[in-house]
CSV table of C-alpha atoms in Angstrom, one decimal:
chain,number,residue,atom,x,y,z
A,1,UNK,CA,-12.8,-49.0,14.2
A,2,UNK,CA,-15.2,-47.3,16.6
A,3,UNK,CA,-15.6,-44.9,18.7
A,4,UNK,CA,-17.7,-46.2,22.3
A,5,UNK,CA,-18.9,-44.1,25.8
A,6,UNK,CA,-18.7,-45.7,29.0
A,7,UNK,CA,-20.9,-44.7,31.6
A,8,UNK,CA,-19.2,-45.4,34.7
A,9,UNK,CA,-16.0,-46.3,36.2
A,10,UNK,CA,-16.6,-48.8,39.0
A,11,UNK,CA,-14.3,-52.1,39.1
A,12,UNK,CA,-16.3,-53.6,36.4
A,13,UNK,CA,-16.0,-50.7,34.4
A,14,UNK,CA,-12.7,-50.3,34.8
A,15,UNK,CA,-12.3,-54.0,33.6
A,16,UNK,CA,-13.9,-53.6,31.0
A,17,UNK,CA,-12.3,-50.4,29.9
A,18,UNK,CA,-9.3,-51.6,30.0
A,19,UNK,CA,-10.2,-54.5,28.0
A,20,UNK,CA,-12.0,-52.5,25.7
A,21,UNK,CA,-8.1,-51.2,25.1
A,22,UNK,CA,-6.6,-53.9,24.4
A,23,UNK,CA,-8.8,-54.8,21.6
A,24,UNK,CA,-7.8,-51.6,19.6
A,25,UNK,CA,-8.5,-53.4,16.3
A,26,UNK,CA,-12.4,-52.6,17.4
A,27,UNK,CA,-12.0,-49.8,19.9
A,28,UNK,CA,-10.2,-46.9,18.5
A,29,UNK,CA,-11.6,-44.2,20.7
A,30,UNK,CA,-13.5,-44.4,23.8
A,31,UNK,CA,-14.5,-41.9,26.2
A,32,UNK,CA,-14.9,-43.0,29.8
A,33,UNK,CA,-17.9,-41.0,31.6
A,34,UNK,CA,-18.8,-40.6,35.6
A,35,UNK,CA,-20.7,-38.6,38.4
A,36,UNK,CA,-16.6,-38.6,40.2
A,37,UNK,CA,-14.7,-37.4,37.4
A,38,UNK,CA,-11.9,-38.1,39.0
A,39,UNK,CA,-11.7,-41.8,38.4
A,40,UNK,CA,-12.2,-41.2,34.8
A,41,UNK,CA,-8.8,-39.7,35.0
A,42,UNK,CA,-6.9,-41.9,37.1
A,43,UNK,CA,-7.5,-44.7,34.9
A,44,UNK,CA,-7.0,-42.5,31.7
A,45,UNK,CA,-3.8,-42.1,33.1
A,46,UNK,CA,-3.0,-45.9,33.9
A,47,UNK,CA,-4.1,-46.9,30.5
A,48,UNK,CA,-1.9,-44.1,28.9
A,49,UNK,CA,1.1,-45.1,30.9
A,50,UNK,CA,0.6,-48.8,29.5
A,51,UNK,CA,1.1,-47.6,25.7
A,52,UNK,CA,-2.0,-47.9,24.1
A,53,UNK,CA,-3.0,-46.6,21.0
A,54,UNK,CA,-6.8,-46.2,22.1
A,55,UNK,CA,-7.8,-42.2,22.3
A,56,UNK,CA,-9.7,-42.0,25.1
A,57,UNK,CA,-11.0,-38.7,27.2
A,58,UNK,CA,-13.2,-38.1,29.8
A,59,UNK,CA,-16.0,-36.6,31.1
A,60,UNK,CA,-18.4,-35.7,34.1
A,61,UNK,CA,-22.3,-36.8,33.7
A,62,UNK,CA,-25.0,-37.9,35.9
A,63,UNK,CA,-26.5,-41.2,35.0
A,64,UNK,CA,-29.7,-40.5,36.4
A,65,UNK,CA,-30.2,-36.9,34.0
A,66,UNK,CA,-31.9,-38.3,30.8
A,67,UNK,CA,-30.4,-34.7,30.0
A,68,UNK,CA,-27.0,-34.9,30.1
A,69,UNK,CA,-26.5,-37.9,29.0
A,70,UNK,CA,-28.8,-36.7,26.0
A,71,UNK,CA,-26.2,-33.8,25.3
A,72,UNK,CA,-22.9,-36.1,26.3
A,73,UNK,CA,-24.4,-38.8,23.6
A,74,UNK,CA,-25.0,-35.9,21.1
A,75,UNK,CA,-21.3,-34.0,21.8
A,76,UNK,CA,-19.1,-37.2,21.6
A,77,UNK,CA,-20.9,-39.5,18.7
A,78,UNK,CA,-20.4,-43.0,20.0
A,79,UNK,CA,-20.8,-45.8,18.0
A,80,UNK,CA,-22.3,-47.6,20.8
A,81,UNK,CA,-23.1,-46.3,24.2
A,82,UNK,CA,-22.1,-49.4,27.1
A,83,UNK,CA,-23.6,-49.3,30.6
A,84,UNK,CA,-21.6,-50.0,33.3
A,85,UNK,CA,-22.9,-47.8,36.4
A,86,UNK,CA,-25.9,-49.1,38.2
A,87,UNK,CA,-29.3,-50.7,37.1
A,88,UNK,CA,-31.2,-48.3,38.5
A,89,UNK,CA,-29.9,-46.2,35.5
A,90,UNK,CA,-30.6,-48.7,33.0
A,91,UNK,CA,-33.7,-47.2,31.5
A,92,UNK,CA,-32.5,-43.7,31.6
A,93,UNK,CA,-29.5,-44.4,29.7
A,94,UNK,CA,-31.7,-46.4,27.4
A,95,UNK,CA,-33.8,-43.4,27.0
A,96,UNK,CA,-31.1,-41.2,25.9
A,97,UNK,CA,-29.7,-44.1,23.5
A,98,UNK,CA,-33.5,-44.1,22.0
A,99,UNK,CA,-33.2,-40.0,21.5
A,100,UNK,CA,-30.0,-39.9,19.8
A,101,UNK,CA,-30.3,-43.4,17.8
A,102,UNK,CA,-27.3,-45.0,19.1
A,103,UNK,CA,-26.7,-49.0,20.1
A,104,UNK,CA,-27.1,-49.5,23.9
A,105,UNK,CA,-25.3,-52.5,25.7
A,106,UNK,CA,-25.4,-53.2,29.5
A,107,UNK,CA,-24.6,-56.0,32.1
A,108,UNK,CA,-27.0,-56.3,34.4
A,109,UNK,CA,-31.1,-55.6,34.3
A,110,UNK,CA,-33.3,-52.9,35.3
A,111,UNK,CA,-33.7,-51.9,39.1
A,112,UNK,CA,-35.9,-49.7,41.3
A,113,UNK,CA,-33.6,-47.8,43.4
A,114,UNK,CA,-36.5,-46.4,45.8
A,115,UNK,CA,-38.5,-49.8,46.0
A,116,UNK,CA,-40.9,-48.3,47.8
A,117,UNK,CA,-42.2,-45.9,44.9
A,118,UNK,CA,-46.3,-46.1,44.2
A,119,UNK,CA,-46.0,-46.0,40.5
A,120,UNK,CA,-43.4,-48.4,40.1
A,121,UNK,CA,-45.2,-50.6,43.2
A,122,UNK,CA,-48.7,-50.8,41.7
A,123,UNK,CA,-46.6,-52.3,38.3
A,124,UNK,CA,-44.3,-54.7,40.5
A,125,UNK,CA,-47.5,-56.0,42.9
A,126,UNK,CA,-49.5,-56.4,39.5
A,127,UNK,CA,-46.5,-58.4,38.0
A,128,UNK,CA,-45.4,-60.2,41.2
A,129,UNK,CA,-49.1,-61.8,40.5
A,130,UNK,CA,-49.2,-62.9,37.2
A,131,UNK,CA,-45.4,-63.8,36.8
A,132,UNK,CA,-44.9,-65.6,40.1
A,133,UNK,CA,-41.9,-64.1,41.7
A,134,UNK,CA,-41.0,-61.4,43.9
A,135,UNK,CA,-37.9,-60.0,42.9
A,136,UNK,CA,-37.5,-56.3,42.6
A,137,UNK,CA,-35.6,-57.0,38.7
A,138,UNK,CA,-36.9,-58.4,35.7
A,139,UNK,CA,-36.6,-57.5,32.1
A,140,UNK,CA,-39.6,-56.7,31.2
A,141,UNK,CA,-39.5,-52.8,31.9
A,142,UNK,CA,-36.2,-53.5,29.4
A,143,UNK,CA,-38.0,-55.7,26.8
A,144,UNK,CA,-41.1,-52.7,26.6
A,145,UNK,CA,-38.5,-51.5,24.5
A,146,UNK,CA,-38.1,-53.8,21.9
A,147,UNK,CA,-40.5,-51.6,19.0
A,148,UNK,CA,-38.8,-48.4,19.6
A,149,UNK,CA,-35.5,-50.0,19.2
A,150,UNK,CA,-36.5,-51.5,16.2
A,151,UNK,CA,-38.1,-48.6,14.3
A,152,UNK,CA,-35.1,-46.4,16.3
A,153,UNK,CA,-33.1,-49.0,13.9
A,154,UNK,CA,-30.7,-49.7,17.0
A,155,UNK,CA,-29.0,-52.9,19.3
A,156,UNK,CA,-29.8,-53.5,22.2
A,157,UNK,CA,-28.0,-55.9,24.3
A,158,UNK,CA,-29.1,-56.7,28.0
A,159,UNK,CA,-27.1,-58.3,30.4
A,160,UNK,CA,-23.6,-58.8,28.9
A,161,UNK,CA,-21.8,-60.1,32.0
A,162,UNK,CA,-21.0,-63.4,33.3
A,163,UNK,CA,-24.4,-64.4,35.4
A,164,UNK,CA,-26.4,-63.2,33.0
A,165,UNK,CA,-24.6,-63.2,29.9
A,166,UNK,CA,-21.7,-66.0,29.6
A,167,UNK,CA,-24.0,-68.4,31.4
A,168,UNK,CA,-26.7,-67.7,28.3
A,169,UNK,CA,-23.8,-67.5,25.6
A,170,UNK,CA,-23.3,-71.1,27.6
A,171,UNK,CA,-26.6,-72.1,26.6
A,172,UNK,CA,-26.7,-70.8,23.6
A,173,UNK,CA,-23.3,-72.7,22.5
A,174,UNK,CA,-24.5,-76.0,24.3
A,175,UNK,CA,-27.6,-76.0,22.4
A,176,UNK,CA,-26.0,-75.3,19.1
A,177,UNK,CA,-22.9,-78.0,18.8
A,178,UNK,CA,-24.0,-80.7,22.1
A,179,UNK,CA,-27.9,-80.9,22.2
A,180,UNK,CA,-30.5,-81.8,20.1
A,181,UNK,CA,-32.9,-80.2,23.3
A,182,UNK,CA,-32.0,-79.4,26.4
A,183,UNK,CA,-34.2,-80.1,29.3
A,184,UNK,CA,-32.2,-79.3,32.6
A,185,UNK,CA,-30.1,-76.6,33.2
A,186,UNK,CA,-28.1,-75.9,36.6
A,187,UNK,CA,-26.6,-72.4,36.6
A,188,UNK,CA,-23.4,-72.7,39.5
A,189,UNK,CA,-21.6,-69.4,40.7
A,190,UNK,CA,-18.6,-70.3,43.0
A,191,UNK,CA,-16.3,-67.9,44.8
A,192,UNK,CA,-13.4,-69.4,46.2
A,193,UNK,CA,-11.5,-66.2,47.3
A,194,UNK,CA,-10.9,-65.0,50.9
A,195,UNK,CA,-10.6,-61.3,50.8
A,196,UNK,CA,-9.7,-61.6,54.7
A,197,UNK,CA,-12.3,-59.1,56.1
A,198,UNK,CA,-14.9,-60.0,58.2
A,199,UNK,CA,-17.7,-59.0,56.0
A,200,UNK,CA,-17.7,-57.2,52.2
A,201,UNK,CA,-19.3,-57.6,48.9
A,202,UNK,CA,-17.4,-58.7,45.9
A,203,UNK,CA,-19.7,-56.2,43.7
A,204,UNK,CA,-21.8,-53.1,44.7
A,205,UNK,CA,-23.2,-53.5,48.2
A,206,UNK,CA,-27.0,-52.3,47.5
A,207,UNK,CA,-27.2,-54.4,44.8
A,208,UNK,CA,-25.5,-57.7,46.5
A,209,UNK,CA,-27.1,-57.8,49.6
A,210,UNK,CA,-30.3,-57.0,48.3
A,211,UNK,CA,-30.0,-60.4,45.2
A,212,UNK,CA,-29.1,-62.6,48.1
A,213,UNK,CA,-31.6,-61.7,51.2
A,214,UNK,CA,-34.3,-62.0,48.6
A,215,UNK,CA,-36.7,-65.0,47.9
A,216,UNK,CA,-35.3,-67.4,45.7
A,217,UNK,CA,-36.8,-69.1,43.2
A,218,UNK,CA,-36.6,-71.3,39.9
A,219,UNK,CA,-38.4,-71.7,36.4
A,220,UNK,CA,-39.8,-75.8,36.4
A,221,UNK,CA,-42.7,-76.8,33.5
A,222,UNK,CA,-43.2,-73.4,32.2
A,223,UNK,CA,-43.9,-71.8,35.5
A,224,UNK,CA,-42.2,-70.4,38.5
A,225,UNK,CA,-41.5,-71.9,42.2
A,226,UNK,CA,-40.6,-69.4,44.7
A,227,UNK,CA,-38.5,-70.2,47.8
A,228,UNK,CA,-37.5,-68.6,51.0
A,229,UNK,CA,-34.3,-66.8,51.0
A,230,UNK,CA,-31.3,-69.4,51.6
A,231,UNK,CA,-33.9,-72.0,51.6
A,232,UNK,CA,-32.4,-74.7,49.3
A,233,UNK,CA,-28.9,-75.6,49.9
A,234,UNK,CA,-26.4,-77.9,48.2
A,235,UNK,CA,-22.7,-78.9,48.7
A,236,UNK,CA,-20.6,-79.1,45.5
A,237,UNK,CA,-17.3,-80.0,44.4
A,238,UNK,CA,-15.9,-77.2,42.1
A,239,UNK,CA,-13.1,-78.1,39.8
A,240,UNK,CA,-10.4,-75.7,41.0
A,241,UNK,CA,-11.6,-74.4,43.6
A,242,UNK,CA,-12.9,-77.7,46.2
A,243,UNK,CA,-16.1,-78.4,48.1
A,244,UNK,CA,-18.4,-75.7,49.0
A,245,UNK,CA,-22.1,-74.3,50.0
A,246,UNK,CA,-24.4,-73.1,47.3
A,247,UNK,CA,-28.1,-71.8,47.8
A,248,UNK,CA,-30.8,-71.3,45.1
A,249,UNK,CA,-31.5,-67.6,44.3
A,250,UNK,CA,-33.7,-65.9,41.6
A,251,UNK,CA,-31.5,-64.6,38.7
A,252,UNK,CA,-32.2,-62.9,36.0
A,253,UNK,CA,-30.7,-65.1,33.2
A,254,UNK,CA,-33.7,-67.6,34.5
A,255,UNK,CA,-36.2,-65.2,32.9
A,256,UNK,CA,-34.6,-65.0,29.5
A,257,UNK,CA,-33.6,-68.5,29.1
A,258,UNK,CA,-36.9,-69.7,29.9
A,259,UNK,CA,-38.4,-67.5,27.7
A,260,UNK,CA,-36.4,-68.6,24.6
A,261,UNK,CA,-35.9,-72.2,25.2
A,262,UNK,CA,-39.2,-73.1,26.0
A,263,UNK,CA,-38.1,-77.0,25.6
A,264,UNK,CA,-36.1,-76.7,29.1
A,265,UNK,CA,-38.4,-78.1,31.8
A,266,UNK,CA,-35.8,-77.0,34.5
A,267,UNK,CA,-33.4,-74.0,35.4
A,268,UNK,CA,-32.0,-73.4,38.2
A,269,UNK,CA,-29.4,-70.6,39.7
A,270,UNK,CA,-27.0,-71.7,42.5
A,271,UNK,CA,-24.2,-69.6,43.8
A,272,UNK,CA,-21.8,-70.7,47.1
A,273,UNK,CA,-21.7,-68.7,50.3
A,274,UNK,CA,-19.8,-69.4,53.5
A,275,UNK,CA,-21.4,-68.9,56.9
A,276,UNK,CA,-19.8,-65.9,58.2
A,277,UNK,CA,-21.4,-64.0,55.4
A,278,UNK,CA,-25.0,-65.3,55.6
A,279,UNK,CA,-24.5,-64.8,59.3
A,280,UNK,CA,-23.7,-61.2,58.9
A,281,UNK,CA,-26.0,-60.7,56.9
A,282,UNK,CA,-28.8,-61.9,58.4
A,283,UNK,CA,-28.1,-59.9,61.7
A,284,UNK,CA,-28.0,-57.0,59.2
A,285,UNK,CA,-31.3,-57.8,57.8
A,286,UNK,CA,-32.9,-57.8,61.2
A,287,UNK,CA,-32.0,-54.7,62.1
A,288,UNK,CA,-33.0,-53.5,59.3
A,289,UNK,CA,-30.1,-52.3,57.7
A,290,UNK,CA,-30.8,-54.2,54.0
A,291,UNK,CA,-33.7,-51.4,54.1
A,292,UNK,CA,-34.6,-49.0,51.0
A,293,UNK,CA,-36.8,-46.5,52.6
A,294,UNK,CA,-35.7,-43.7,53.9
A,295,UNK,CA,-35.4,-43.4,57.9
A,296,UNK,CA,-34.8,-40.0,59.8
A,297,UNK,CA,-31.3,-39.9,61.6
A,298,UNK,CA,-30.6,-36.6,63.4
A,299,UNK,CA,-32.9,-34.2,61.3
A,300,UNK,CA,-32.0,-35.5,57.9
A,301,UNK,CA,-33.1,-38.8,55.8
A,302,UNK,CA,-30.9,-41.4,55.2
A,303,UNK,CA,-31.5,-45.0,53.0
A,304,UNK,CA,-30.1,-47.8,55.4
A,305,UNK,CA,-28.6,-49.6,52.7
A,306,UNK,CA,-26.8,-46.7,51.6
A,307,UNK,CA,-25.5,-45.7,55.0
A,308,UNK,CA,-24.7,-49.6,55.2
A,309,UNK,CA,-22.6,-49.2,51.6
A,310,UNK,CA,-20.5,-46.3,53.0
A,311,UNK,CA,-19.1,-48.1,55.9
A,312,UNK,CA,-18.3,-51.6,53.9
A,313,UNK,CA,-14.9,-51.9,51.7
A,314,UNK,CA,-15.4,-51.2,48.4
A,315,UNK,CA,-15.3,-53.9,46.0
A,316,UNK,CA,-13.0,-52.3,43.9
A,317,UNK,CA,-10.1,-52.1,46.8
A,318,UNK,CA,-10.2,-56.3,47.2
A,319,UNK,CA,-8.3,-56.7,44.2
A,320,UNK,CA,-4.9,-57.0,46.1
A,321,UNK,CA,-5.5,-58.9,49.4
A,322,UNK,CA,-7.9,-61.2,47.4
A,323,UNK,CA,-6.7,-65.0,47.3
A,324,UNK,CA,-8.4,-68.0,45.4
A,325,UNK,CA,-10.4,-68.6,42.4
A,326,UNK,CA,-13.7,-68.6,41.0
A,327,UNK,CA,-15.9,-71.1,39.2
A,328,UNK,CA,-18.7,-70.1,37.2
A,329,UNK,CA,-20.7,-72.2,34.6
A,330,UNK,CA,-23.8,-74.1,33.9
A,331,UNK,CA,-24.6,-78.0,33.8
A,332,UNK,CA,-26.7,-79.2,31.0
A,333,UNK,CA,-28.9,-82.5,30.6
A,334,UNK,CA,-31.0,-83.1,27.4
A,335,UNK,CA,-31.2,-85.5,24.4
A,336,UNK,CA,-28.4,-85.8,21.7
A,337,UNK,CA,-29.0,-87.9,18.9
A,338,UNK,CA,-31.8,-89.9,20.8
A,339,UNK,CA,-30.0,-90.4,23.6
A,340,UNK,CA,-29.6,-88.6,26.9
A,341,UNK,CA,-26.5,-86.7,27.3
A,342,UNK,CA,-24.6,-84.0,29.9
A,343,UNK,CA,-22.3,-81.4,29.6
A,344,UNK,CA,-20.6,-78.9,32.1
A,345,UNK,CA,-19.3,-75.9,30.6
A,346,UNK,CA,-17.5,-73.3,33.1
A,347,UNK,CA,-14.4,-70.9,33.4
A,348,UNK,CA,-12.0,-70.6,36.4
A,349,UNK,CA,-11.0,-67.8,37.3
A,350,UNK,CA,-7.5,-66.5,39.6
A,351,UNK,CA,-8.0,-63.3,41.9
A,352,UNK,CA,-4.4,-62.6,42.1
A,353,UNK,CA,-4.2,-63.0,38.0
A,354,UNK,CA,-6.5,-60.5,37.5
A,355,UNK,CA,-5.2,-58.4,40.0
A,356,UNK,CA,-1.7,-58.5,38.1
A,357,UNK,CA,-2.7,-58.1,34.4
A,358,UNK,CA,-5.5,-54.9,35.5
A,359,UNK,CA,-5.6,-54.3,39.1
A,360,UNK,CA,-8.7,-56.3,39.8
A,361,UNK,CA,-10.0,-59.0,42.0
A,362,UNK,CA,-11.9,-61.9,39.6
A,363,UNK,CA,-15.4,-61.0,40.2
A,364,UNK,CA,-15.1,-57.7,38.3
A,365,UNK,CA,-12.8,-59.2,36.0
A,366,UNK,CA,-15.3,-61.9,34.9
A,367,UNK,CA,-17.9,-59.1,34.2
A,368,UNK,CA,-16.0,-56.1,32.4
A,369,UNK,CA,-14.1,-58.8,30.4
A,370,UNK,CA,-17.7,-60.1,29.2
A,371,UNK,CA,-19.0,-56.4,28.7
A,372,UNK,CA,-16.4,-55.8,26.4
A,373,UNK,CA,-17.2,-58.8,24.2
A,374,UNK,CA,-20.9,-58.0,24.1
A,375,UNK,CA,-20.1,-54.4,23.1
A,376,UNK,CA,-17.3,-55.2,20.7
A,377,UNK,CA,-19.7,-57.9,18.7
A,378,UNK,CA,-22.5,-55.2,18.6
A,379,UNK,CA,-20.1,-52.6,17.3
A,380,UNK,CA,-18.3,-54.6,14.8
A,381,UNK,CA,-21.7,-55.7,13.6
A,382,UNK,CA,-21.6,-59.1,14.2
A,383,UNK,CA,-24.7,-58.8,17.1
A,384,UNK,CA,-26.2,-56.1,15.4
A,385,UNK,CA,-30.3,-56.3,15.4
A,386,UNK,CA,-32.3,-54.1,15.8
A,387,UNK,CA,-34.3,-54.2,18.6
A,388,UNK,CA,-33.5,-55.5,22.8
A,389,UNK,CA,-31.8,-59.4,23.4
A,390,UNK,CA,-30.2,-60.7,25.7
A,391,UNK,CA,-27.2,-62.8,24.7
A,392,UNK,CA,-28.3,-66.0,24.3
A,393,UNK,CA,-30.6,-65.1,21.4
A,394,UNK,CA,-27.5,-64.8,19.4
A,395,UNK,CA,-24.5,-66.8,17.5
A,396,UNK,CA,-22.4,-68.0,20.8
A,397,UNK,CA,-19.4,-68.7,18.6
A,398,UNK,CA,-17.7,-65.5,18.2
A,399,UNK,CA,-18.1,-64.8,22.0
A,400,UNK,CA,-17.1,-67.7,23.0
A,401,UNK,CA,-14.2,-67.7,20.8
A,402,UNK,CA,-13.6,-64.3,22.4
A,403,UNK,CA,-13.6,-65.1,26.3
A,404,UNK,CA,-10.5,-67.6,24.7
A,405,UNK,CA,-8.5,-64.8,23.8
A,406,UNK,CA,-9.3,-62.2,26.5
A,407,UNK,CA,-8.8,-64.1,29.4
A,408,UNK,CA,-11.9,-66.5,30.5
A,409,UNK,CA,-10.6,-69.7,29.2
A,410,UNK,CA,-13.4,-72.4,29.4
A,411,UNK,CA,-13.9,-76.0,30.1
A,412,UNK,CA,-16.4,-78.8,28.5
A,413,UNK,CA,-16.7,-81.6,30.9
A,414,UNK,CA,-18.7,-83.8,28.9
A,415,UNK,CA,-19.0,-86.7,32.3
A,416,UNK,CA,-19.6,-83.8,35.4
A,417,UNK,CA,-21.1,-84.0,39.0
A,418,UNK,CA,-24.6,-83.5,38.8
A,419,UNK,CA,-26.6,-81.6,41.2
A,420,UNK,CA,-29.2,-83.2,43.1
């Protein structure tokens, strides 16, 4: 019985609202909470029209006014606040959580928007140097919050999604019931839908392109190897879904896992592309269109990449011409009893399934569902700690049991394809 605020109402959020209202033993009220106000109600009234018993209003905010959300948080009393707009927002909304005392859970870690800003350069250049990889997101801006949370006496829970977040409950669960240690671990994103357009983004555009055109790189013996972008490239066969292309890109589950199994002497992130995407991408890139800084078009300043987001579909109209499946999980190798041992834990997921039961193609769906769970075990008290963790530094049962029952049925493949 709780009452929970949503900021934003993109796909994912919109997954995950929904969700959030079909578990109305745990959600009784919930307040959905955006810059367009206008989505809020939309879906208010699609989840109204389905029956549910879940109160639910709706508001107008901007995410990036520590503020307003400050005087939202304070006029609607959540129980728990979960964020579901961008990660550039991540540490205002954390901010306002830390002012009012109240649990914070999100699904994705923190973000520069403007990369090119001195202050938060002179921290990235310093940490790009002692840390070893070049990626514009890392947690620990998130985890220099750990004390306040913990004399705050709040949760919070990073990265509740399904790359990071089921892929560390994975771990979490592999470790506890199939490993004595685990030494490898191969992270493997597959989508196998075909959207039919030429070129789109299956989640927010900035935020896409700007994961994939990046280096890549992976933890090995305590330490990181960078790579160049689209530099390491392996075929797999994906149960469900067949045979495809997947390249080795920095993620941020990497960080965490590495962190808090420090037995693993490998971990590796993988996820499939096909060609007309990298090649569209690339040409992109060269022209400069992946770019944050600002450029001067006709007397006014525009952000490439923004300009770049306005003309592509938005992933949250793929839903109903999206075909295929996805295939997301992680491949473990380590010692059992003595002996050496493997295990393949993953979920398939339908586009045209998810479409039906909410409206939404699969990769949204396999990230609100997950954002949901997170929230709901925070709420109910289950993953209530004080302080910031990310979700494998939990018990996995409960959310695994969880993805069961809300639609993210998974797979242990005890004898899988291993990846060279």
């Amino acid at each position: 019985m709780s009452r929970l605020l949503v900021i934003g109402c993109g796909g994912v959020a919109q997954v995950a609202i929904q969700k959030c209202c079909q578990n109305s033993k745990t959600f009784t009220e919930l307040c959905i909470a955006s810059r367009t106000v206008s989505k809020c109600d939309a879906l208010k009234e699609k989840i109204e029209k389905s029956g549910s018993s879940v109160k639910i209003t709706t508001k107008s905010v901007n995410a990036d006014d520590v503020n307003e959300l400050i005087a939202l948080i304070k006029e609607y009393q959540p129980d728990a606040v979960l964020n579901v707009a961008l990660p550039y927002q991540d540490l205002v909304i954390m901010d306002a959580c830390l002012e009012c005392k109240v649990d914070y859970i999100d699904t994705a870690n923190y973000e520069p928007e403007d990369t090119d800003d001195p202050k938060w350069r002179e921290i990235y250049e310093k940490r790009c140097k002692e840390k070893g990889f070049t990626a514009y997101f890392d947690y620990s801006w998130q985890w220099a919050y750990m004390d306040k949370f913990k004399e705050a006496g709040i949760t919070g829970l990073l990265g509740t999604g399904f790359d990071p977040g089921v892929t560390s409950v994975f771990t979490a669960y592999a470790r506890k019931h199939y490993f004595d240690e685990i030494h490898y671990i191969d992270i493997l994103d597959c989508n196998g839908g075909d959207h039919g357009y030429a070129f789109a983004t299956n989640f927010n555009p900035e935020i896409n392109l700007r994961e994939v055109s990046a280096n890549g790189s992976y933890w090995e013996d305590g330490h990181w190897v960078e790579t160049k972008p689209m530099e390491i490239k392996r075929v797999y066969e994906f149960p469900e879904v067949g045979q495809k292309d997947m390249y080795l890109l920095h993620h941020e589950e990497i960080e965490a896992l590495g962190k808090n199994f420090p037995e693993v002497k490998r971990i590796r992130f993988f996820m499939t592309f096909g060609q007309s995407y990298l090649d569209h991408m690339r040409c992109l890139e060269d022209v400069g269109m992946l770019s944050t800084t600002p450029i001067k078009f006709e007397g006014k300043d525009i952000v490439p990449i923004q300009f770049l987001k306005a003309l592509l579909p938005d992933p949250a109209s793929l839903g109903p011409r999206t075909v295929g499946k996805t295939n997301i999980g992680c491949i473990f190798r380590g010692i059992k009893d003595g002996k050496e041992k493997t295990v393949y834990i993953y979920n398939v997921c339908d586009h045209q399934e998810c479409y039906k039961e909410l409206g939404s193609q699969a990769i949204s769906y396999t990230t609100g569902v997950p954002a949901m769970i997170g929230t709901a075990l925070v709420v109910n008290g289950q993953w209530k700690k004080p302080g910031v963790y990310t979700t494998d530094e939990f018990d996995p049962d409960p959310y695994m049991e969880m993805l069961n029952e809300y639609g993210l049925p998974w797979v242990v493949d005890e004898n899988p394809i291993l990846v060279d």
